[in-house]
PDB file of C-alpha atoms in Angstrom:
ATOM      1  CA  UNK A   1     -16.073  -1.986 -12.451  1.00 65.00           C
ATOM      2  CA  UNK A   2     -15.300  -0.018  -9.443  1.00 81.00           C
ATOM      3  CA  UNK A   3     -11.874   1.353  -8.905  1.00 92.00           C
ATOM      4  CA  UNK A   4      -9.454   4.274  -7.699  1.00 95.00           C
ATOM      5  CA  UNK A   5      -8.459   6.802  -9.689  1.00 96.00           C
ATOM      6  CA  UNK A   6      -5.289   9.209 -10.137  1.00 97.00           C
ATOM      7  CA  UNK A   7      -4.143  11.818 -11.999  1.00 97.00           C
ATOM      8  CA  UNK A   8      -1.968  12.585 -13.826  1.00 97.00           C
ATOM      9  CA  UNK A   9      -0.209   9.410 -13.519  1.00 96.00           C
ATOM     10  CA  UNK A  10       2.961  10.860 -13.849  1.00 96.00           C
ATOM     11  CA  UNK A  11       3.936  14.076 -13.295  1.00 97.00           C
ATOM     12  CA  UNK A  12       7.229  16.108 -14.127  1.00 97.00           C
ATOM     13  CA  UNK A  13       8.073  19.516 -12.489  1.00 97.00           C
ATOM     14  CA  UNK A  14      10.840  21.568 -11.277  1.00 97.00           C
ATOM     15  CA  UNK A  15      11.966  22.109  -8.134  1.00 96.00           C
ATOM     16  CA  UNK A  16      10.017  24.973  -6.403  1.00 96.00           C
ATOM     17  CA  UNK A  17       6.444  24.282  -8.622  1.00 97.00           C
ATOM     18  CA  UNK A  18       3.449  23.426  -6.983  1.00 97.00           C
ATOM     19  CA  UNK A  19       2.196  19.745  -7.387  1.00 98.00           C
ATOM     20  CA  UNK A  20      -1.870  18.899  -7.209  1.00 98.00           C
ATOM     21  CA  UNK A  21      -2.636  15.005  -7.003  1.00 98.00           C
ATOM     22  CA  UNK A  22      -6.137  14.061  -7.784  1.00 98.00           C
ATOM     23  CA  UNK A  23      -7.791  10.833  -6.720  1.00 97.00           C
ATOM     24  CA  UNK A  24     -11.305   9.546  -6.604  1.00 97.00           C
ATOM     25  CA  UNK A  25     -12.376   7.122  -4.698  1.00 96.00           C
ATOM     26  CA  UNK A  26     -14.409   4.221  -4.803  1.00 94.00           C
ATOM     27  CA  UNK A  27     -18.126   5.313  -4.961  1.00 92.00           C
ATOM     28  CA  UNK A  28     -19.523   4.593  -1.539  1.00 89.00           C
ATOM     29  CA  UNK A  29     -16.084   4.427   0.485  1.00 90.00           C
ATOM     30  CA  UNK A  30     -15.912   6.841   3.258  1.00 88.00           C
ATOM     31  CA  UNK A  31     -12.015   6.330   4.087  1.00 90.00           C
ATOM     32  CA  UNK A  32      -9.507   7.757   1.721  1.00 93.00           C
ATOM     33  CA  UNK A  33      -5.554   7.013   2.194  1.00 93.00           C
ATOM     34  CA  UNK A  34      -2.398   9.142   1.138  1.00 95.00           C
ATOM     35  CA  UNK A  35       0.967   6.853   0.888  1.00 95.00           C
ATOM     36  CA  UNK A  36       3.673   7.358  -0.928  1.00 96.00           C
ATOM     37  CA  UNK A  37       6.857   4.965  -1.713  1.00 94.00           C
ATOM     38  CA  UNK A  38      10.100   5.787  -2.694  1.00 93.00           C
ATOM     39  CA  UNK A  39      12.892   3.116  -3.563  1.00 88.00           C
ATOM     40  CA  UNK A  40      14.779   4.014   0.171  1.00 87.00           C
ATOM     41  CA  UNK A  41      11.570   4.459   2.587  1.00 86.00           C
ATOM     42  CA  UNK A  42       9.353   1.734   0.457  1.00 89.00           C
ATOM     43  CA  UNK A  43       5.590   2.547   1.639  1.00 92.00           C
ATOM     44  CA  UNK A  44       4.838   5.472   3.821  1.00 91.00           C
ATOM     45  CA  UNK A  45       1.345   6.771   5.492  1.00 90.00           C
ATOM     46  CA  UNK A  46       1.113  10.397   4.380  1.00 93.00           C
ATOM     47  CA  UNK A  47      -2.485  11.144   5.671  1.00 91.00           C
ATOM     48  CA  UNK A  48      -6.155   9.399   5.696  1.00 89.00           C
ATOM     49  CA  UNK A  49      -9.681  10.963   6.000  1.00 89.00           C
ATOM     50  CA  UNK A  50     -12.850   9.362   7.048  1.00 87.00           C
ATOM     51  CA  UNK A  51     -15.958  10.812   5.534  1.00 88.00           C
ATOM     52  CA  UNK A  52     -14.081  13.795   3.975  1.00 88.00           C
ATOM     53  CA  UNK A  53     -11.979  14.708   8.103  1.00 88.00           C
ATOM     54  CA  UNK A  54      -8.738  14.253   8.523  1.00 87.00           C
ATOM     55  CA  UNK A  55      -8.145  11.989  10.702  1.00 84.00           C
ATOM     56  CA  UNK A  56      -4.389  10.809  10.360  1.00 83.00           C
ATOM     57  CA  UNK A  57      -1.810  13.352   8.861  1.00 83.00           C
ATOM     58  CA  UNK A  58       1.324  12.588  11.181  1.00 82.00           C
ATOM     59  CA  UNK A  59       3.605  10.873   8.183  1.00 84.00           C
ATOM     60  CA  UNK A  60       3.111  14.060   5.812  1.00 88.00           C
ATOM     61  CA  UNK A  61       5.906  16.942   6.113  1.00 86.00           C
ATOM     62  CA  UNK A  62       3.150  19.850   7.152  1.00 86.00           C
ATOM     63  CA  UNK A  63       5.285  22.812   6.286  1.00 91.00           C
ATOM     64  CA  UNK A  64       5.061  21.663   2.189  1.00 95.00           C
ATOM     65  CA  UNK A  65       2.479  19.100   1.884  1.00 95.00           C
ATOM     66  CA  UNK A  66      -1.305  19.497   2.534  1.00 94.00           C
ATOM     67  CA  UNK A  67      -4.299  17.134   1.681  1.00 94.00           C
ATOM     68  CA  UNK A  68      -7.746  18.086   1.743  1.00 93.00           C
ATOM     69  CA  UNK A  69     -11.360  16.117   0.215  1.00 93.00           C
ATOM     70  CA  UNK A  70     -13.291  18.595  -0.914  1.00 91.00           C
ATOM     71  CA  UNK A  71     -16.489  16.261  -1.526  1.00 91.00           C
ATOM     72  CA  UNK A  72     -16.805  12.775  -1.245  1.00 90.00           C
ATOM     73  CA  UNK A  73     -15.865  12.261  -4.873  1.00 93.00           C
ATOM     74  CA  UNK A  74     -12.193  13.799  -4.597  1.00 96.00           C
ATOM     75  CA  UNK A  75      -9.517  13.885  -2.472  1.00 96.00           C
ATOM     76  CA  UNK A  76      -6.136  16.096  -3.014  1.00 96.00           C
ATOM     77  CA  UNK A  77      -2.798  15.898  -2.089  1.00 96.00           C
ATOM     78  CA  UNK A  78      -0.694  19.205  -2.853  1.00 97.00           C
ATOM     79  CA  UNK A  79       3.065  19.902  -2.455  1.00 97.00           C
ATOM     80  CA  UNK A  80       4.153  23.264  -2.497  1.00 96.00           C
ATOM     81  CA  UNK A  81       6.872  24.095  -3.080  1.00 96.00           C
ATOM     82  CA  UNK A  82       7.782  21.093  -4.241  1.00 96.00           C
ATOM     83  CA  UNK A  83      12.007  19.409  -4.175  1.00 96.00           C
ATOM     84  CA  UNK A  84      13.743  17.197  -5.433  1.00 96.00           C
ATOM     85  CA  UNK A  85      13.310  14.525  -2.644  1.00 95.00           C
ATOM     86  CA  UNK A  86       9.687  14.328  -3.460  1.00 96.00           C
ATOM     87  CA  UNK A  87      10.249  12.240  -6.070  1.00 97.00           C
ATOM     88  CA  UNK A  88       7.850   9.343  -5.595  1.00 96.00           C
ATOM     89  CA  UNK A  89       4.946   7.497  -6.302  1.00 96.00           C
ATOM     90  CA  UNK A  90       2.049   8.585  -4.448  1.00 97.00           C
ATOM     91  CA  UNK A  91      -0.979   6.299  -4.184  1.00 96.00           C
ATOM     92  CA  UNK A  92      -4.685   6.949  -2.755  1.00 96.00           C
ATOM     93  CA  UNK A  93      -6.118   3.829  -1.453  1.00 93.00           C
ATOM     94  CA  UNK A  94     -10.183   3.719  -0.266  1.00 92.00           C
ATOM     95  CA  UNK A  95     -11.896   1.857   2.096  1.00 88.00           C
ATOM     96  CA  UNK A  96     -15.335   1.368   3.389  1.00 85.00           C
ATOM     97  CA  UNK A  97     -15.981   1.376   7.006  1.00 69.00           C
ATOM     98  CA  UNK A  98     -18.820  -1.570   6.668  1.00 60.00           C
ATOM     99  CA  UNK A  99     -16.834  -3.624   8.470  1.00 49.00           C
ATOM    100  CA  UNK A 100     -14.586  -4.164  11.673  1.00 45.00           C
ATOM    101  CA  UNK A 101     -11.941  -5.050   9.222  1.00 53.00           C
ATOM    102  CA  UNK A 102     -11.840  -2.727   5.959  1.00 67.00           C
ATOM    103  CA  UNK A 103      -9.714  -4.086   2.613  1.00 78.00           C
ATOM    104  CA  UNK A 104      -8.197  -1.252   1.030  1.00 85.00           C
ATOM    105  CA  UNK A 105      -7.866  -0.936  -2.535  1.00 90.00           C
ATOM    106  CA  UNK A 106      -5.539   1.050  -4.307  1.00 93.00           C
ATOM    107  CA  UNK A 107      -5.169   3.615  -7.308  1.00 95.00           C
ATOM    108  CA  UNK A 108      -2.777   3.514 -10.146  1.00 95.00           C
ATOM    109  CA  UNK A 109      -0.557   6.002  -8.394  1.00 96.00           C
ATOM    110  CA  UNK A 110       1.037   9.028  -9.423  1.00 97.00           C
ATOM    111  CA  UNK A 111       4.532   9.283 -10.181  1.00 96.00           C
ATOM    112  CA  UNK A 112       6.373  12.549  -9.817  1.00 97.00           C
ATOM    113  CA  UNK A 113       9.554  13.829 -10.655  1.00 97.00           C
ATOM    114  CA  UNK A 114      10.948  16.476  -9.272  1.00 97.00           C
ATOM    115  CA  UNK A 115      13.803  17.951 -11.502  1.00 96.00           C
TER     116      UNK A 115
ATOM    117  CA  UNK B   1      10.324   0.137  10.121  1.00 50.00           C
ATOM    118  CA  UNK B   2      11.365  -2.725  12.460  1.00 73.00           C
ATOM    119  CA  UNK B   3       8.028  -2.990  13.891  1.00 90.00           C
ATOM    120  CA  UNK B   4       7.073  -5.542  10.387  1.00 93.00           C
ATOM    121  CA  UNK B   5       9.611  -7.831   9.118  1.00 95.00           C
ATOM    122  CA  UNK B   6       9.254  -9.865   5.969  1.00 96.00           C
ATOM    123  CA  UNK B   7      11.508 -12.577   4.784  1.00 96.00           C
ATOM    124  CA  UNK B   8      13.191 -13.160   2.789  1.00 97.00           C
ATOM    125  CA  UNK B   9      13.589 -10.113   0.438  1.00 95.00           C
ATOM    126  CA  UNK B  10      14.157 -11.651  -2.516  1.00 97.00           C
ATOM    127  CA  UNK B  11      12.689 -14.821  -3.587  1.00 97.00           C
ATOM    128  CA  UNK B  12      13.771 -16.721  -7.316  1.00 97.00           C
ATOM    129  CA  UNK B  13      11.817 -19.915  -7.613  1.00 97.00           C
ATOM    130  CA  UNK B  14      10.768 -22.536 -10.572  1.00 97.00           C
ATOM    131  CA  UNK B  15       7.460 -22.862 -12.195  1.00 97.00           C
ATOM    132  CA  UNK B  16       5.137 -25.317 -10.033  1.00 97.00           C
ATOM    133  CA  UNK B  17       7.001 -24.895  -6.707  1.00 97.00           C
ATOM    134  CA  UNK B  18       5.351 -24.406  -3.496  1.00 97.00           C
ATOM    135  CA  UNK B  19       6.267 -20.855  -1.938  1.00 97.00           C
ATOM    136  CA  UNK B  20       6.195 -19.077   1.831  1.00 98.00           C
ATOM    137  CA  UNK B  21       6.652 -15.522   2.295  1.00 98.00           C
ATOM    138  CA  UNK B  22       7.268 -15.044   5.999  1.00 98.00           C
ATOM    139  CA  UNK B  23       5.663 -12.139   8.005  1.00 98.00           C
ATOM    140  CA  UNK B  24       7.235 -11.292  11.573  1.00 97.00           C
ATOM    141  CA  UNK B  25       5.899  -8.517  13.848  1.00 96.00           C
ATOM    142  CA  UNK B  26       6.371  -7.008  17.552  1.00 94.00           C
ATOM    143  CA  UNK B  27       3.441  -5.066  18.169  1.00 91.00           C
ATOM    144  CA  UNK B  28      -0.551  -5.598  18.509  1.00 90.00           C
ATOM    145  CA  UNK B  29      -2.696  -5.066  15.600  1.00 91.00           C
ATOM    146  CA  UNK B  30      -6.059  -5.471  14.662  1.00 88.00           C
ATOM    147  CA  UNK B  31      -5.702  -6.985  11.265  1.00 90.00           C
ATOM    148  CA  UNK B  32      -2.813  -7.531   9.019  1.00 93.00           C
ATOM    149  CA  UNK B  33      -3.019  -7.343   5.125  1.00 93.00           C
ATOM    150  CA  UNK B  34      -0.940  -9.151   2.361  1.00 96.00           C
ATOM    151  CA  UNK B  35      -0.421  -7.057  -0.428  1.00 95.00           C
ATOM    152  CA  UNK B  36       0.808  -7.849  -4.019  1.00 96.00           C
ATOM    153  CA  UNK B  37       2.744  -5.337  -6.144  1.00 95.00           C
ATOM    154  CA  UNK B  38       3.385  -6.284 -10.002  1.00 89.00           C
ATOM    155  CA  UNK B  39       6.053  -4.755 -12.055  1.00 82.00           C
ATOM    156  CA  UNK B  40       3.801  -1.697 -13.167  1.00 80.00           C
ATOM    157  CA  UNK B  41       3.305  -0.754 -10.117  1.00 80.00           C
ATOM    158  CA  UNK B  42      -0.024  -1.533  -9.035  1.00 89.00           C
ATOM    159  CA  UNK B  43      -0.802  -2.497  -5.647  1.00 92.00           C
ATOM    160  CA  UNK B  44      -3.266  -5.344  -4.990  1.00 91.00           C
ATOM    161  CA  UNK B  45      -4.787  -6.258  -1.782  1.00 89.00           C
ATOM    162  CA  UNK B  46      -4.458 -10.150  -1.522  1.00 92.00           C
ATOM    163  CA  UNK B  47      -5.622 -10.744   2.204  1.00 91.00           C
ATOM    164  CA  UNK B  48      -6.853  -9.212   5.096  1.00 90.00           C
ATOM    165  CA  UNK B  49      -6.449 -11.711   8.279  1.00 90.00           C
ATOM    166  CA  UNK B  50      -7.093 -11.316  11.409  1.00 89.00           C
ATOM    167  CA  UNK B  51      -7.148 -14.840  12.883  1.00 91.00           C
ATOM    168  CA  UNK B  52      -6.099 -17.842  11.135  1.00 93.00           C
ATOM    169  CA  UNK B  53      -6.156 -18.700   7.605  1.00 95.00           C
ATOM    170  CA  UNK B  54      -7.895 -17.846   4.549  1.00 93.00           C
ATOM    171  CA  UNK B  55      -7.582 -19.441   0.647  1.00 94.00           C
ATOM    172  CA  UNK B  56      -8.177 -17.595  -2.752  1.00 91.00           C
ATOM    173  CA  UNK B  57      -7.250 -19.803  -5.120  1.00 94.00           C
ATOM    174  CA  UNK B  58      -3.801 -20.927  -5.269  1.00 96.00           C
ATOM    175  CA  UNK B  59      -2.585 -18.518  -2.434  1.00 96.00           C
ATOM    176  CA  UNK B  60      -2.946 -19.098   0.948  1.00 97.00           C
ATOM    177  CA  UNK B  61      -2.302 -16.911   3.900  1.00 97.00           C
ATOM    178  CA  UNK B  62      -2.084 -17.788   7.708  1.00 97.00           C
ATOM    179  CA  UNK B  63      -1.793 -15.679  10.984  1.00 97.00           C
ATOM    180  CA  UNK B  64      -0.524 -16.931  14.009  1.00 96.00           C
ATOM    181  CA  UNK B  65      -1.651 -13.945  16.511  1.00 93.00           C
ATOM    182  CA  UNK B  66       0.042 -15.359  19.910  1.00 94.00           C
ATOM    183  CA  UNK B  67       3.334 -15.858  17.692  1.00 95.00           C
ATOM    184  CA  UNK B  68       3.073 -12.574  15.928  1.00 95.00           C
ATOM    185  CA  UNK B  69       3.693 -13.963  12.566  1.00 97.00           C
ATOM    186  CA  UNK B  70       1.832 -14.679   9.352  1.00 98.00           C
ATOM    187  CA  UNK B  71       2.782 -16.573   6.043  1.00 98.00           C
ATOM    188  CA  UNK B  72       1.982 -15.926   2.714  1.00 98.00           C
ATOM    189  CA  UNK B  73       1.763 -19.598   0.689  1.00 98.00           C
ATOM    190  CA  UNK B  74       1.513 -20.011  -3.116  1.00 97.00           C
ATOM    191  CA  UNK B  75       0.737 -23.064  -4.739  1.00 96.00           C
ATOM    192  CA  UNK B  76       2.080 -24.275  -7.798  1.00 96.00           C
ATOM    193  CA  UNK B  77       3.913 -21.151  -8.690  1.00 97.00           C
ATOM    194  CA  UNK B  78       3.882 -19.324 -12.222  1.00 96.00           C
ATOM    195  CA  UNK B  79       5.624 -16.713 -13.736  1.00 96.00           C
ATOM    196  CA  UNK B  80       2.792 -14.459 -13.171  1.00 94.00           C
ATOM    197  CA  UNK B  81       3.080 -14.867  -9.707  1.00 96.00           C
ATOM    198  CA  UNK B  82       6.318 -12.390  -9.869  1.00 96.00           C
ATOM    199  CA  UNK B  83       5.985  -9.598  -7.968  1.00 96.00           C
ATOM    200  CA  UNK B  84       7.224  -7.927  -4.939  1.00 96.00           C
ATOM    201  CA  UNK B  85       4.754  -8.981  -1.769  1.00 97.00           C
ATOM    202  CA  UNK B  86       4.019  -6.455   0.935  1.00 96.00           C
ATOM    203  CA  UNK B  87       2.795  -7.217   4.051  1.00 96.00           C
ATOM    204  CA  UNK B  88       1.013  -4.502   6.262  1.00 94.00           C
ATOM    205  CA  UNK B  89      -0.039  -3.944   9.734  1.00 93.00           C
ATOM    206  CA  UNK B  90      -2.982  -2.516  11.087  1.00 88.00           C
ATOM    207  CA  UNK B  91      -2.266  -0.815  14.315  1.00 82.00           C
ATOM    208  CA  UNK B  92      -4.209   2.072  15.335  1.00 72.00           C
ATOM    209  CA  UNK B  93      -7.299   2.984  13.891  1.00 70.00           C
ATOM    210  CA  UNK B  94      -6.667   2.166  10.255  1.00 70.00           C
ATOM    211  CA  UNK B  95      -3.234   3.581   9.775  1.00 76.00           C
ATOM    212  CA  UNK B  96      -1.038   0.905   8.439  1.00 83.00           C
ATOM    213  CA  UNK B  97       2.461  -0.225   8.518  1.00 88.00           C
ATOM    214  CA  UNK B  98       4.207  -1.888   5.469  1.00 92.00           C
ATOM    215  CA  UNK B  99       6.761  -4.413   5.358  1.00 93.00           C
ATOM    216  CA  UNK B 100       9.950  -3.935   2.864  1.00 92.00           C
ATOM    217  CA  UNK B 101       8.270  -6.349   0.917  1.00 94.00           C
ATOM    218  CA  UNK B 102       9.502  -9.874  -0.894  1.00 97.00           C
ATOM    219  CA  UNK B 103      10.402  -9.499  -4.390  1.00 96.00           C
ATOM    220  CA  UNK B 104       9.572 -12.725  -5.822  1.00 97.00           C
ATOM    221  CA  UNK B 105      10.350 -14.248  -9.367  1.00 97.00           C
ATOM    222  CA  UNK B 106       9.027 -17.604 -10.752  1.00 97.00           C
ATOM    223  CA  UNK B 107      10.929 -18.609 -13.996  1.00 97.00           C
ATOM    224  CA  UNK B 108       9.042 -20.815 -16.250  1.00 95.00           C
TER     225      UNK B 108
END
């Protein structure tokens, strides 16, 4: 049964810690998505990679957030330091680029609070 | 934001009724996607059209490319059906564009 994961799934922290998301995606899937939704902004593009570049990281705030894919196994998404207005769910989505037209499919997400 | 428009936002229907999700846009894409989102918070991918229509089960989604507009259609609605429904635009490269979404409840 081939999925996305995340962890942690949730996440609390105080303002100023450093944050590490973890996803993995789909065994085989060469495109790996960052969004994130919040209850005002609904879903966002943070940042996507295809086979491990980045390719797409306009919708992520650069001076706090990065997002790297250190193999093809695992991608990360890091805030540091992180505030209070990065309270959110984040989800990784992967894709394979078989086809003109790639489904995505979606993690659990990872919701952080940040006190 | 206003490049996707969904309507309407919220949605409160009977068990068994026929419902359309609406799906207005004003820019080219390549392929637009019709996401479901349940209470817990996963996200589903329902459809991925590019051109015209295509079934899975009781759901139904159309694209009308020279209108810019797509519809979501579900068929003899049940409660499990609730959930909000996204729909999401593929513009450049793979980057896409979400809809507020349609928050949708079928009461038994």
């Amino acid at each position: 049964d081939a999925r996305v994961t995340q962890t942690p799934r949730h996440k609390v922290t105080e303002m100023g810690q450093e944050v590490t998301m973890r996803c993995q995606p789909i065994l085989g899937h060469n495109t790996v998505f960052w969004y994130r939704q919040t209850m005002m902004q609904g879903l966002e593009l943070l940042a996507y990679f295809r086979n491990r570049a980045p390719l797409d990281d306009s919708g992520m705030p650069k001076d706090r957030f990065s997002a790297e894919m250190p193999d093809a196994t695992l991608a990360t998404l890091k805030i540091q330091p992180s505030e209070p207005r990065d309270s959110a769910v984040y989800f990784c989505a992967s894709a394979s680029l078989a086809g003109a037209y790639n489904e995505q499919f979606f993690g659990p997400g990872t919701r952080l609070t940040v006190l | 934001k206003n490049e996707v428009e969904q309507s309407p936002q919220n949605l409160t229907a009977q068990e068994g009724e026929f419902i359309t999700i609406n799906c207005s846009y004003s820019v080219g894409i390549s392929a637009l996607h019709w996401l479901q989102q349940h209470p817990g918070g996963g996200i589903v991918s329902l459809f991925m059209l590019s051109s015209g229509k295509k079934k899975h089960g009781r759901l139904i989604a159309t694209i009308n490319i020279q209108e810019k507009h797509s519809s979501l259609h579900i068929t003899a609605s049940h409660p499990r059906d609730s959930a909000v429904y996204i729909c999401a635009l593929r513009t450049s490269g793979s980057r896409l564009t979400f809809g507020e979404g349609t928050q949708l409840t079928v009461n038994p």
